[in-house]
Short mmCIF file of C-alpha atoms and ligand atoms in Angstrom, two decimals:
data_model
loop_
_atom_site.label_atom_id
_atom_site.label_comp_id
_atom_site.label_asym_id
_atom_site.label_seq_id
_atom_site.Cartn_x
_atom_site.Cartn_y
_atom_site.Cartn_z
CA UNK V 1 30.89 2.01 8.94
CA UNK V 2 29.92 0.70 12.55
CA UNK V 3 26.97 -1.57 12.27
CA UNK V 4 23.94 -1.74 14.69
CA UNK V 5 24.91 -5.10 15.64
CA UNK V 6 28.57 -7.42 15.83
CA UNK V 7 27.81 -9.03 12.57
CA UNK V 8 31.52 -10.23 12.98
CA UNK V 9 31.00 -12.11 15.98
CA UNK V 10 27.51 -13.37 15.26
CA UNK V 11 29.14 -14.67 11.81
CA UNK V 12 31.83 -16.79 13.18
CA UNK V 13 28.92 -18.84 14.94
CA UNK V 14 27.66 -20.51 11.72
CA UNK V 15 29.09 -22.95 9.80
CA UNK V 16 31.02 -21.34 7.30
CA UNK V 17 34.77 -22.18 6.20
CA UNK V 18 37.31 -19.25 6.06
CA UNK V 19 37.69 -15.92 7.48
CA UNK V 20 35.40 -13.46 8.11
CA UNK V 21 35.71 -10.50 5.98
CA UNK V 22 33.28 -7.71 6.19
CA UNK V 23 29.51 -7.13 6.96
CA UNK V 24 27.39 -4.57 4.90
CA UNK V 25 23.49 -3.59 5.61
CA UNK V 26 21.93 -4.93 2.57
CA UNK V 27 18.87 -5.13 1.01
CA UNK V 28 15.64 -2.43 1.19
CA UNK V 29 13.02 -4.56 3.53
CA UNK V 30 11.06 -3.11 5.63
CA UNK V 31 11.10 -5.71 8.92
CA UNK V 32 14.31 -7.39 9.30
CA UNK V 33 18.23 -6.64 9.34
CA UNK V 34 19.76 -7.80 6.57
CA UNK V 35 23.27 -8.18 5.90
CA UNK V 36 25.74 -9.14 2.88
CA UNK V 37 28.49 -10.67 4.59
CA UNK V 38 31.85 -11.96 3.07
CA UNK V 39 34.15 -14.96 3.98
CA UNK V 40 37.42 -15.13 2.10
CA UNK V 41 37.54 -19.00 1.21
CA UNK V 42 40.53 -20.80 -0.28
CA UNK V 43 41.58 -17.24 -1.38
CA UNK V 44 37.99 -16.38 -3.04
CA UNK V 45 35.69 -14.20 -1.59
CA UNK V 46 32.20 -15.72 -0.87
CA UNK V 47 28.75 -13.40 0.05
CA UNK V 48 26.36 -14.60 2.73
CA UNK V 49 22.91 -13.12 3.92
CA UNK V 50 22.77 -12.88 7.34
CA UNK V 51 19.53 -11.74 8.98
CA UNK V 52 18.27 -10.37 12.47
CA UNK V 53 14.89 -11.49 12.85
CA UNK V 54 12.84 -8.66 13.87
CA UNK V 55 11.20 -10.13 16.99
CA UNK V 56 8.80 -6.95 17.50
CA UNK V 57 6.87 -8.37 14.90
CA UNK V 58 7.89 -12.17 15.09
CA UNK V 59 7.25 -12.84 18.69
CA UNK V 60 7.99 -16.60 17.98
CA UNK V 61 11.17 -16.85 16.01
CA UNK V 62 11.75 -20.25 16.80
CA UNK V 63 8.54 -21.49 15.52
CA UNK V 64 8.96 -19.37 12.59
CA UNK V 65 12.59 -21.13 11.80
CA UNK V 66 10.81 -24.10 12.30
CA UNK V 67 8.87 -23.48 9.50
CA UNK V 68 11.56 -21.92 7.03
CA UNK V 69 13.21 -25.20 8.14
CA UNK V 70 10.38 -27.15 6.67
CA UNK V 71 9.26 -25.41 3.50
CA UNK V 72 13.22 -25.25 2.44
CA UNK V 73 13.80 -29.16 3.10
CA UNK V 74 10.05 -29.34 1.23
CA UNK V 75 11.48 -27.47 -2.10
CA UNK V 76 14.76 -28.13 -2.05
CA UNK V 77 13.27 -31.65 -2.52
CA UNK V 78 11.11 -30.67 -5.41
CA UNK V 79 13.49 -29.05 -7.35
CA UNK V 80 16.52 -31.10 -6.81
CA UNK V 81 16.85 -32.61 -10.49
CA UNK V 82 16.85 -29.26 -11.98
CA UNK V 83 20.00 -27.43 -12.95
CA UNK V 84 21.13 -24.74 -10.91
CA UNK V 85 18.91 -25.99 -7.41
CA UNK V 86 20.80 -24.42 -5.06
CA UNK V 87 20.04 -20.22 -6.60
CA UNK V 88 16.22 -21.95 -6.94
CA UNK V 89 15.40 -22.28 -2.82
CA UNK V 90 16.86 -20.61 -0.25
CA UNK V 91 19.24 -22.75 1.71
CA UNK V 92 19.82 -22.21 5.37
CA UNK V 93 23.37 -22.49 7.11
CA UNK V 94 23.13 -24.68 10.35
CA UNK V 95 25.09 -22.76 13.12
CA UNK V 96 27.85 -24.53 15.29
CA UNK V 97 25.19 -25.54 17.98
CA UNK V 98 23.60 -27.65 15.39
CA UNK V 99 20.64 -25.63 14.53
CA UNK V 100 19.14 -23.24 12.01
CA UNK V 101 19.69 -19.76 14.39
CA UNK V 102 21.36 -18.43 17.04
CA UNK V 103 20.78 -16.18 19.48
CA UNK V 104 23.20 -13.11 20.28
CA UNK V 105 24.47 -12.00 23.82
CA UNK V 106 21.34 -9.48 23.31
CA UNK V 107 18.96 -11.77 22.80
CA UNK V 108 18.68 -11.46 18.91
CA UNK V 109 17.88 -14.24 16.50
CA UNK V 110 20.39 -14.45 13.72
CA UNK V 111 20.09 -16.76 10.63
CA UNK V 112 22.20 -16.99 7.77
CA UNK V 113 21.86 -18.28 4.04
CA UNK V 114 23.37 -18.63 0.91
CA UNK V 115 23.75 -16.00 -1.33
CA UNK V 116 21.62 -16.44 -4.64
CA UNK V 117 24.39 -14.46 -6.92
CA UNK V 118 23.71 -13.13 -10.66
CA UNK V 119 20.07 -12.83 -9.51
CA UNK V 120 18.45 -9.19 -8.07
CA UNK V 121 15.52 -7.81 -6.69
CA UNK V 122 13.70 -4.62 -7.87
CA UNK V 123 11.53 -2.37 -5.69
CA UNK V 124 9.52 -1.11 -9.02
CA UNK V 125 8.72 -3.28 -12.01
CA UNK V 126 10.00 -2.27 -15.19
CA UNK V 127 8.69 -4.71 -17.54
CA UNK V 128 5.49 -6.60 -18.36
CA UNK V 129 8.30 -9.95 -18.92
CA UNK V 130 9.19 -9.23 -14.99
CA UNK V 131 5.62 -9.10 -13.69
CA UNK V 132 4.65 -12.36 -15.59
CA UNK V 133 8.16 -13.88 -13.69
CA UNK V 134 7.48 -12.78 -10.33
CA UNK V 135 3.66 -14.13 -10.86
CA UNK V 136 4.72 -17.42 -12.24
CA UNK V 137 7.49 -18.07 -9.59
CA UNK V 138 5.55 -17.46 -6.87
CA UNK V 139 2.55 -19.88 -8.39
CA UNK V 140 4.99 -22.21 -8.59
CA UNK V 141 6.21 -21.51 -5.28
CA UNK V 142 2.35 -22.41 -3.64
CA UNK V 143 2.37 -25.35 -6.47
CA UNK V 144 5.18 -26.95 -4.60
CA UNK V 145 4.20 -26.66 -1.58
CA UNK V 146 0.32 -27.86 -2.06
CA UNK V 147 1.73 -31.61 -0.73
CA UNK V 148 3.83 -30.18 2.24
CA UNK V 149 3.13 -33.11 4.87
CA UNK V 150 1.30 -32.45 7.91
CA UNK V 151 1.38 -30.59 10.39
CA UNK V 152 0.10 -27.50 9.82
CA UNK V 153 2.58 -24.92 9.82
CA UNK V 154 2.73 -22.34 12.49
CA UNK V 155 1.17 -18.51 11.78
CA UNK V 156 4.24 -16.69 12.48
CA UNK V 157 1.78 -13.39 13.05
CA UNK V 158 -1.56 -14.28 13.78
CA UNK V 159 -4.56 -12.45 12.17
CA UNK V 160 -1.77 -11.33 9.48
CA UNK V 161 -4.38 -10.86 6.40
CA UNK V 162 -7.30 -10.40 8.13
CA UNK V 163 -8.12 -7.42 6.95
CA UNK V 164 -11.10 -6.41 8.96
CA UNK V 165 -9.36 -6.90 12.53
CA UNK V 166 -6.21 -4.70 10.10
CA UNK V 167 -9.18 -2.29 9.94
CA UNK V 168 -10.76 -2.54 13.30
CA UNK V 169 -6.92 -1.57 14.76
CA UNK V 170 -6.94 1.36 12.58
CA UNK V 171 -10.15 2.64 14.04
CA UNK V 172 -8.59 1.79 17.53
CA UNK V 173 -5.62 3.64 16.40
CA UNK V 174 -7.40 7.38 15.04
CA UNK V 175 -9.50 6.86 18.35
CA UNK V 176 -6.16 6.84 20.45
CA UNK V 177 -4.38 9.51 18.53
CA UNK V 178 -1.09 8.82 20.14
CA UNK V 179 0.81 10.44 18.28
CA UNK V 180 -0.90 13.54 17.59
CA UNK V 181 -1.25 12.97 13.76
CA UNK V 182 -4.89 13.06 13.20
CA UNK V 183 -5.59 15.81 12.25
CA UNK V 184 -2.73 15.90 9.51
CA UNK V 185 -4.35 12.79 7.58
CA UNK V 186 -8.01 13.80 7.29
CA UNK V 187 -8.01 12.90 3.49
CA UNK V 188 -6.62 9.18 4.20
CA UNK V 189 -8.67 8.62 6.99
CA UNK V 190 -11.60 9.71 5.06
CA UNK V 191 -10.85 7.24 2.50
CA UNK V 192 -10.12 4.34 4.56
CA UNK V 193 -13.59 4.37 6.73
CA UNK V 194 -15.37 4.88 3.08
CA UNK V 195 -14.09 1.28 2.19
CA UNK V 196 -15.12 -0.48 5.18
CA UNK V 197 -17.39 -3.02 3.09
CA UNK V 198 -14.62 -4.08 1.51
CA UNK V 199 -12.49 -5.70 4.14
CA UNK V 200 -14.70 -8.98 4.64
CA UNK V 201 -15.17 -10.25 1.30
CA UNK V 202 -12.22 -12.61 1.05
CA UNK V 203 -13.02 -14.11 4.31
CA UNK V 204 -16.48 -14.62 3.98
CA UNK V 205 -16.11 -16.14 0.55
CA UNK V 206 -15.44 -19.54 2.01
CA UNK V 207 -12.19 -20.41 0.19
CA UNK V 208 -9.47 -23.04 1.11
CA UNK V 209 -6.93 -22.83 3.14
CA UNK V 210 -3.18 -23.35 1.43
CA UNK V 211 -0.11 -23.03 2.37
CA UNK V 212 1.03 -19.43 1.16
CA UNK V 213 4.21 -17.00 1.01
CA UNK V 214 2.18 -14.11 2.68
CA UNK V 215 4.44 -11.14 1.37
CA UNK V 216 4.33 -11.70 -2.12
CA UNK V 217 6.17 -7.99 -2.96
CA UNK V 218 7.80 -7.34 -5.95
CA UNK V 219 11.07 -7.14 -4.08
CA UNK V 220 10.47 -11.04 -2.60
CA UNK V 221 11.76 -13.08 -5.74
CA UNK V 222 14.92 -12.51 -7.08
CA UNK V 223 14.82 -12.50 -11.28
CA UNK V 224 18.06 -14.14 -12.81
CA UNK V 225 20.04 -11.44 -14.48
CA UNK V 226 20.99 -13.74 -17.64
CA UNK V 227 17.67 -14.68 -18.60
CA UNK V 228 15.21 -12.84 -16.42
CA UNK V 229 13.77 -15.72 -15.20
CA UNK V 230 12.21 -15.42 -11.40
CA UNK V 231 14.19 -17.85 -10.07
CA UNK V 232 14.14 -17.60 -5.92
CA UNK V 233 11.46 -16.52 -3.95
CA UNK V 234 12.91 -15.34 -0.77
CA UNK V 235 11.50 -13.67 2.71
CA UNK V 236 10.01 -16.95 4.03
CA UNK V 237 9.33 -14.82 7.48
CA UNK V 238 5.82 -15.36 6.48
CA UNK V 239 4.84 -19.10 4.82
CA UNK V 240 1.81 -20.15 6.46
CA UNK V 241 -1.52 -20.93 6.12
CA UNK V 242 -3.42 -18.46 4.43
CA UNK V 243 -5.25 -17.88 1.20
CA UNK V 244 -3.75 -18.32 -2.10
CA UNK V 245 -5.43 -14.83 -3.22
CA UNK V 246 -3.19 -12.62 -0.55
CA UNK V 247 -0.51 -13.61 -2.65
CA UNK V 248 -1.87 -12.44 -5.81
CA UNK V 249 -3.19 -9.43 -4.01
CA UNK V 250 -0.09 -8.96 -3.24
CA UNK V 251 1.25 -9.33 -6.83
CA UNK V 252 -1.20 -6.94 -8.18
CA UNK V 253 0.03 -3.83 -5.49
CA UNK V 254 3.44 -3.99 -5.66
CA UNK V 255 4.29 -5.20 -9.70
CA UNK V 256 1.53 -3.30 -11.95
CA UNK V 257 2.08 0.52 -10.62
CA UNK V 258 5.35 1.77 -12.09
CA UNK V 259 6.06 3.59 -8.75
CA UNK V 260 8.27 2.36 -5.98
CA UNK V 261 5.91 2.23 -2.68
CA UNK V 262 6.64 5.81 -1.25
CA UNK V 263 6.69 7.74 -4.43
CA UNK V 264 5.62 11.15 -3.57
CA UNK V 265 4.14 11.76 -6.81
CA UNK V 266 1.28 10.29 -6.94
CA UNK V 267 0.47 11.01 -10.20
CA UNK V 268 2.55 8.51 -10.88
CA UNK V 269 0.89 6.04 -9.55
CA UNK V 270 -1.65 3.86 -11.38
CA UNK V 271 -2.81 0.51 -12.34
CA UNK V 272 -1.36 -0.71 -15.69
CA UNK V 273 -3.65 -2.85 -17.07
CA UNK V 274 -0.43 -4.92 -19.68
CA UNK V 275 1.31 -5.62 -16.56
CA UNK V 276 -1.84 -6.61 -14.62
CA UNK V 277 -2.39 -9.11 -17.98
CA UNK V 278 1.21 -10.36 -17.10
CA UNK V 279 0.46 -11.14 -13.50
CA UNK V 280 -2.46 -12.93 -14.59
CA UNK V 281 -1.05 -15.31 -17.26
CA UNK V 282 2.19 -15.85 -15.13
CA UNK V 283 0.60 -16.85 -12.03
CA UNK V 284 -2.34 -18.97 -14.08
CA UNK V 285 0.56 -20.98 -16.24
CA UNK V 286 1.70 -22.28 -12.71
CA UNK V 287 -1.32 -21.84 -10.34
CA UNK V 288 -4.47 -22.59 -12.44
CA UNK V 289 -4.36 -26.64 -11.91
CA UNK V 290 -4.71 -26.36 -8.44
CA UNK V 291 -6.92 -22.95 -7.51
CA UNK V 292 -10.51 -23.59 -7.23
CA UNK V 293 -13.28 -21.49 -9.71
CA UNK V 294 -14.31 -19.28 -6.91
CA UNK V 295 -10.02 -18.14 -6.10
CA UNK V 296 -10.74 -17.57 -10.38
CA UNK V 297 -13.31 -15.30 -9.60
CA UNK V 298 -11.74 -12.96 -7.09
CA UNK V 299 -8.34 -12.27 -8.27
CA UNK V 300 -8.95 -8.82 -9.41
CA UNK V 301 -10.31 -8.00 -6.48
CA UNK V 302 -7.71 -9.44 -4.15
CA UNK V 303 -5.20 -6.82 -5.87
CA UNK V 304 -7.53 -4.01 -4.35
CA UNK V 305 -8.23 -5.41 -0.70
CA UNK V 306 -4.41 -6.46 -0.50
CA UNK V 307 -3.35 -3.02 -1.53
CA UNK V 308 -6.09 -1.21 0.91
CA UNK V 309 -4.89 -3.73 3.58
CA UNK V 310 -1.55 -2.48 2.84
CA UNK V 311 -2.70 1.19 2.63
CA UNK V 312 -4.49 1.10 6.06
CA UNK V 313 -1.87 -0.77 7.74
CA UNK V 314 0.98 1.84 6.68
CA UNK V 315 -2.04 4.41 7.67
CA UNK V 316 -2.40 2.79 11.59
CA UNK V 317 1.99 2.63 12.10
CA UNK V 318 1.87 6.63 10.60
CA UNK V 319 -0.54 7.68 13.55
CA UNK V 320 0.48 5.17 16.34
CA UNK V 321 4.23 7.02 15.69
CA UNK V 322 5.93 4.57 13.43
CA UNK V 323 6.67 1.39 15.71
CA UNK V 324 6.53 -1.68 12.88
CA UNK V 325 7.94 -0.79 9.34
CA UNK V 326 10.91 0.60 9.78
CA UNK V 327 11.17 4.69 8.29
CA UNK V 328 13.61 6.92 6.54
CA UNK V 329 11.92 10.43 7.13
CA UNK V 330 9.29 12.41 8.58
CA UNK V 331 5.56 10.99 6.83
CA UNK V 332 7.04 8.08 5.24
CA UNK V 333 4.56 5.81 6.33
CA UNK V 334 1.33 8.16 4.89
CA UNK V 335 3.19 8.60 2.02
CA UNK V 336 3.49 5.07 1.23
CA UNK V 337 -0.44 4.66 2.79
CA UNK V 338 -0.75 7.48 0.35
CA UNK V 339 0.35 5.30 -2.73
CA UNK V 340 -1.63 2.29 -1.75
CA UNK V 341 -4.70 4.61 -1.39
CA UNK V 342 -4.16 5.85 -4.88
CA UNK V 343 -3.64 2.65 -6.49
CA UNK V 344 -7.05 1.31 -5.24
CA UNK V 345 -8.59 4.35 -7.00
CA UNK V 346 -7.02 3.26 -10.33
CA UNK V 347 -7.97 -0.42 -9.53
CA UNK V 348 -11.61 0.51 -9.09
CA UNK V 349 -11.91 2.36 -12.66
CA UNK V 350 -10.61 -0.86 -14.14
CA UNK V 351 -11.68 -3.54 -12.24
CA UNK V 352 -14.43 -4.53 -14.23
CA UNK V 353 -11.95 -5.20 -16.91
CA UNK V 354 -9.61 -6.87 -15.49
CA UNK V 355 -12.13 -9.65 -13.66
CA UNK V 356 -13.24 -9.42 -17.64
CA UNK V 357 -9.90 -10.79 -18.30
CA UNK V 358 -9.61 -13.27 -15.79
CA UNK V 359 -12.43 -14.77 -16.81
CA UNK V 360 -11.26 -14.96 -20.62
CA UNK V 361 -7.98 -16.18 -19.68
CA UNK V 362 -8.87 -18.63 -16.84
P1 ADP W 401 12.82 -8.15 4.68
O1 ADP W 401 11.99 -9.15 5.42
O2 ADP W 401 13.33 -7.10 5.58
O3 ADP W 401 12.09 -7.64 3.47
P2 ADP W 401 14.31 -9.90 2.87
O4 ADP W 401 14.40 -11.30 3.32
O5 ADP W 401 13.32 -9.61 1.80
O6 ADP W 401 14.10 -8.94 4.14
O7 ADP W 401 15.77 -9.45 2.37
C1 ADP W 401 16.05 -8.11 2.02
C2 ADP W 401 16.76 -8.08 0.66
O8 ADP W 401 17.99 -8.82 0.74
C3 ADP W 401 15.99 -8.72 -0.49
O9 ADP W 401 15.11 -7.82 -1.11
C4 ADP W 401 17.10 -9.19 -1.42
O10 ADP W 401 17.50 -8.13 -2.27
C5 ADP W 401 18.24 -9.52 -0.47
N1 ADP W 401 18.32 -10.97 -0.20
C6 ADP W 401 17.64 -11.65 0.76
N2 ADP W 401 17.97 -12.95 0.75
C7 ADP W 401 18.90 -13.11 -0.23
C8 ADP W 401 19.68 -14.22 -0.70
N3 ADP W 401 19.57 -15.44 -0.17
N4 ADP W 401 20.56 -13.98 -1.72
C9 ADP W 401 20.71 -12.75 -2.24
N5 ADP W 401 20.02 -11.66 -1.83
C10 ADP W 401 19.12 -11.83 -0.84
C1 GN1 W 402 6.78 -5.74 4.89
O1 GN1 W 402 9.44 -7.55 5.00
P1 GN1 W 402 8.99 -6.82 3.80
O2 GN1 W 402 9.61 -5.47 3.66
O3 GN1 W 402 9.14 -7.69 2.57
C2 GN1 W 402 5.60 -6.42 5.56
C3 GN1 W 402 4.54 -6.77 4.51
C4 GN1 W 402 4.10 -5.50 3.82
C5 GN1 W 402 5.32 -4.83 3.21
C6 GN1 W 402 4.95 -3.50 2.59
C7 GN1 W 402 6.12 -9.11 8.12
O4 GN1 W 402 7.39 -6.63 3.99
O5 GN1 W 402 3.43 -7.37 5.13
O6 GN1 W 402 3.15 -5.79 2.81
O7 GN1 W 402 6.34 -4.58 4.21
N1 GN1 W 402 6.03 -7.62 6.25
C8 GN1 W 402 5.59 -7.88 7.49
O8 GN1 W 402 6.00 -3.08 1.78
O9 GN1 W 402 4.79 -7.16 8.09
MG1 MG W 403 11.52 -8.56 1.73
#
């Protein structure tokens, strides 16, 4: 298969013993290029990821490197004593100039890591035992990195959970109607201005700043395949300052709906309360020594803003003409606005119950 890019060539610039075998697009993300690459080593094959940072959307990739440097060196610190270290953090491979990237004749900047093998992502939960991994993992993941020294790390995209300038940009976006599509999502449109009083209440609540993963998807930690445990939380494109609930927001959209993001059937979509339960316990059995009572209070309802932040941002790319996540077909992005739309509707009818269970567990 010829590749978009000369994986080959940008390969043979890291640090890695052997020869270069192949180079595979890998991997279902929605931002970067991501690559499974193989070096034959003392007659064994060996995988790699290799990644093209997306630079539409990371205008600073060296800052943002700087960072993955950082919070790697950070946990591969913490859990150093623990068997198995190296499939717990992700662990960068310094290119021949001596540092974490390199740039490609076309400007492009590459990185590369190790591969975390007998470990997997999955784009839909299928278990409440997964959704209380993921949620623990990634607690642990902000646990660890509570003490990162000073200084602050750098916001690799600016404004990125802000959900009312998110929202503002989608009213720019309808008023622009560059690509035409209007008129074909009246329904979605209709719902998104309805929820305007929504999109303030996590920033206006006052809470403290942390140092968070950002893009807490289902598909972001990698479960072992032995014991199911979630033992790697990868896509570090986004660890910066933030707020520890956008990561359980996060949790909550993409790990309680059994539906993969761009299900067309949307009556599969829906809010299941067991694996919401999981999320909660997980994330509280690492999380709950260091979030304050008011975080408590609004994790239920950071699964709905994060999912209608989610739902209006897929909304603004389908009518500016798809320019950020990357599609596979004609609508993709209001179907997948379509599926974050529907799972706020289920959150709603429950969401008294689950900030009900929060409360009892917490
Ligand atoms: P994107 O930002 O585009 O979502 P990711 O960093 O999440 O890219 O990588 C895409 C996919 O590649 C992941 O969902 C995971 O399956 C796989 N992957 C990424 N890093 C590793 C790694 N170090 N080891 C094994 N698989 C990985
Ligand atoms: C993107 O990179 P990936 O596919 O894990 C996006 C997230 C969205 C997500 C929706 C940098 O995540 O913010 O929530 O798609 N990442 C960026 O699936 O915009
Ligand atoms: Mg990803």
């Amino acid at each position: 298969m010829k590749l978009k890019h000369d994986v080959a060539a940008v390969a043979r610039q890291f640090l890695i013993h052997g020869e270069f075998v192949s180079a595979e697009p890998y991997g279902s993300g929605h931002i970067n290029d991501t690559y499974c690459v193989v070096f034959q080593q003392a007659g064994v094959p060996v995988r790699y990821i290799f990644q093209r940072i997306n630079h539409n959307v990371f205008k600073t990739p060296v800052a943002l490197m700087e960072n993955i440097q950082r919070v790697t060196s950070h946990l591969t610190a913490k859990v150093a004593d623990q068997a198995d270290a190296t499939r717990r953090v992700m662990t960068l491979i310094p290119a021949r100039n001596g540092l974490a990237w390199r740039r490609d004749v076309e400007g492009n900047h590459w990185r590369a890591y190790l591969f975390i093998e007998k470990a997997r992502t999955f784009d839909a939960v299928e278990s409440v035992e997964q959704a209380f991994q993921a949620a623990q993992a990634f607690g642990q993941f902000q646990k660890m990195l509570t003490d990162l020294p000073s200084p602050r790390l750098h916001d690799t995209i600016p404004d990125f959970h802000h959900t009312p300038k998110r929202f503002a940009a989608l009213e720019a976006t309808i008023n622009a109607n560059a690509a035409g599509r209007v008129k074909l999502a009246g329904p979605e449109i209709e719902f998104a201005l309805a929820h305007k009083s929504i999109t303030s209440i996590l920033l206006d609540a006052n809470l403290p700043e942390r140092v968070t993963h950002n893009d807490t998807k289902f598909n972001n930690v990698m479960l072992d395949d032995a014991t199911g445990e979630g033992i790697c939380v990868i896509d570090l494109d986004t660890v910066m300052p933030g707020l520890a609930l956008y990561d359980f927001g996060d949790m909550v959209r993409t790990t309680t709906s059994p539906a993969k993001e761009d299900e067309r059937d949307l009556s599969k979509v829906r809010m299941q309360f067991p694996m919401f339960e999981a999320l909660v316990r997980g994330y509280l059995s690492t999380a709950s020594g260091f979030l304050t009572i008011a975080e408590k209070q609004l994790l239920a309802f950071s699964g709905k803003l994060i999912t209608f932040e989610n739902g209006i941002r897929f909304l603004t790319d389908y009518l500016a003409g798809d320019i950020y996540f990357k599609v596979h077909r004609v609508g993709h992005n209001l179907d997948r606005c379509r599926t974050q739309f529907k799972l706020v509707e289920s959150i709603e009818k429950q969401e008294a119950q689950m900030t009900k269970l929060v409360e009892q567990i917490g």
